């Protein structure tokens, strides 16, 4: 099971945004983060907890291992409005977190 | 470029069946394990099923085990999901996804389709 917080947040352009994700058991670093916009395919942003997928802006970052993980947008941009999901791939359940909806204040 | 296009969704009565397809292009389909993920209206992403690159290993979420079947035709670059004994709670957008690397499956998903909508209602 994966938990995420907050479930939603509202921030200003340029703000630092942080989302946390917690696993119910040790998943080492087998964690990815996705961005999902309505009507679009989900987009892989980070994998292995902290590795940026090719082509993803460097304002996105991730950290953590074991059970506790953090996702950060260092300077929120208007195009970052989306729902963000963490997902574990340490075991065959490939569980997603419940998502964090990010919008602009 | 990698492209995944789902089809086969529709409206079906409880207890009914549907077969979803995911047409893949732009990569060597037979080298990649594939997944189905769904999103119920207003809800988050839920992983549904995995099939290995060669079709020999399959795994399902508990919520669909025994009712859904995953398969693939590597000669036609197509992934399938057979949905049987459908329930109203199976109503969702069904998306196919590819893993990041070849010949493995405990991996994140780097390419996704946009989904096909399944509605289970009487």
PDB file of C-alpha atoms in Angstrom, chain A residues 42-102:
ATOM      1  CA  UNK A  42       0.457   9.784 -17.784  1.00  0.00           C
ATOM      2  CA  UNK A  43       4.095  10.874 -18.033  1.00  0.00           C
ATOM      3  CA  UNK A  44       7.014   9.262 -16.236  1.00  0.00           C
ATOM      4  CA  UNK A  45       9.023  11.968 -14.449  1.00  0.00           C
ATOM      5  CA  UNK A  46      11.372  10.093 -12.116  1.00  0.00           C
ATOM      6  CA  UNK A  47      12.315   6.473 -11.485  1.00  0.00           C
ATOM      7  CA  UNK A  48      14.480   4.624  -8.964  1.00  0.00           C
ATOM      8  CA  UNK A  49      13.270   7.332  -6.538  1.00  0.00           C
ATOM      9  CA  UNK A  50      15.584  10.065  -7.794  1.00  0.00           C
ATOM     10  CA  UNK A  51      16.582   9.560 -11.437  1.00  0.00           C
ATOM     11  CA  UNK A  52      15.109  12.090 -13.840  1.00  0.00           C
ATOM     12  CA  UNK A  53      13.583  10.582 -16.975  1.00  0.00           C
ATOM     13  CA  UNK A  54      15.117  11.854 -20.209  1.00  0.00           C
ATOM     14  CA  UNK A  55      13.628  15.157 -21.302  1.00  0.00           C
ATOM     15  CA  UNK A  56      12.040  16.028 -17.957  1.00  0.00           C
ATOM     16  CA  UNK A  57      12.883  19.539 -16.668  1.00  0.00           C
ATOM     17  CA  UNK A  58      15.385  19.723 -13.829  1.00  0.00           C
ATOM     18  CA  UNK A  59      12.927  21.585 -11.579  1.00  0.00           C
ATOM     19  CA  UNK A  60      11.488  18.137 -10.816  1.00  0.00           C
ATOM     20  CA  UNK A  61      13.389  16.015  -8.317  1.00  0.00           C
ATOM     21  CA  UNK A  62      12.921  13.089  -5.973  1.00  0.00           C
ATOM     22  CA  UNK A  63      14.568  11.510  -2.981  1.00  0.00           C
ATOM     23  CA  UNK A  64      14.161   8.760  -0.427  1.00  0.00           C
ATOM     24  CA  UNK A  65      14.537   5.030   0.007  1.00  0.00           C
ATOM     25  CA  UNK A  66      12.978   2.244   2.013  1.00  0.00           C
ATOM     26  CA  UNK A  67       9.512   3.479   2.959  1.00  0.00           C
ATOM     27  CA  UNK A  68       9.676   7.289   2.773  1.00  0.00           C
ATOM     28  CA  UNK A  69       9.975   9.325  -0.403  1.00  0.00           C
ATOM     29  CA  UNK A  70       9.737  12.968  -1.423  1.00  0.00           C
ATOM     30  CA  UNK A  71       8.920  14.634  -4.744  1.00  0.00           C
ATOM     31  CA  UNK A  72       9.762  18.309  -5.281  1.00  0.00           C
ATOM     32  CA  UNK A  73       9.061  20.940  -7.891  1.00  0.00           C
ATOM     33  CA  UNK A  74      11.597  23.674  -7.128  1.00  0.00           C
ATOM     34  CA  UNK A  75       9.791  26.440  -9.007  1.00  0.00           C
ATOM     35  CA  UNK A  76       6.164  25.725  -9.920  1.00  0.00           C
ATOM     36  CA  UNK A  77       5.208  26.618 -13.500  1.00  0.00           C
ATOM     37  CA  UNK A  78       1.705  26.985 -14.983  1.00  0.00           C
ATOM     38  CA  UNK A  79       2.249  23.893 -17.139  1.00  0.00           C
ATOM     39  CA  UNK A  80       2.832  21.814 -13.991  1.00  0.00           C
ATOM     40  CA  UNK A  81      -0.877  21.821 -13.166  1.00  0.00           C
ATOM     41  CA  UNK A  82      -1.678  18.109 -12.959  1.00  0.00           C
ATOM     42  CA  UNK A  83      -2.164  15.196 -10.625  1.00  0.00           C
ATOM     43  CA  UNK A  84       1.039  13.510  -9.463  1.00  0.00           C
ATOM     44  CA  UNK A  85       1.266   9.841  -8.519  1.00  0.00           C
ATOM     45  CA  UNK A  86       3.968   7.772  -6.897  1.00  0.00           C
ATOM     46  CA  UNK A  87       4.173   4.077  -7.805  1.00  0.00           C
ATOM     47  CA  UNK A  88       6.172   1.193  -6.396  1.00  0.00           C
ATOM     48  CA  UNK A  89       7.596  -1.550  -8.629  1.00  0.00           C
ATOM     49  CA  UNK A  90       9.423  -3.523  -5.961  1.00  0.00           C
ATOM     50  CA  UNK A  91       6.766  -6.238  -6.014  1.00  0.00           C
ATOM     51  CA  UNK A  92       4.196  -7.498  -8.469  1.00  0.00           C
ATOM     52  CA  UNK A  93       1.364  -5.295  -7.215  1.00  0.00           C
ATOM     53  CA  UNK A  94       2.789  -2.156  -8.906  1.00  0.00           C
ATOM     54  CA  UNK A  95       0.781  -0.056  -6.454  1.00  0.00           C
ATOM     55  CA  UNK A  96       0.049   3.606  -7.153  1.00  0.00           C
ATOM     56  CA  UNK A  97      -0.378   6.223  -4.489  1.00  0.00           C
ATOM     57  CA  UNK A  98      -3.780   7.972  -4.376  1.00  0.00           C
ATOM     58  CA  UNK A  99      -2.433  11.053  -6.150  1.00  0.00           C
ATOM     59  CA  UNK A 100      -1.813  14.713  -5.341  1.00  0.00           C
ATOM     60  CA  UNK A 101      -3.681  17.333  -7.342  1.00  0.00           C
ATOM     61  CA  UNK A 102      -1.580  20.460  -7.877  1.00  0.00           C
TER      62      UNK A 102
END
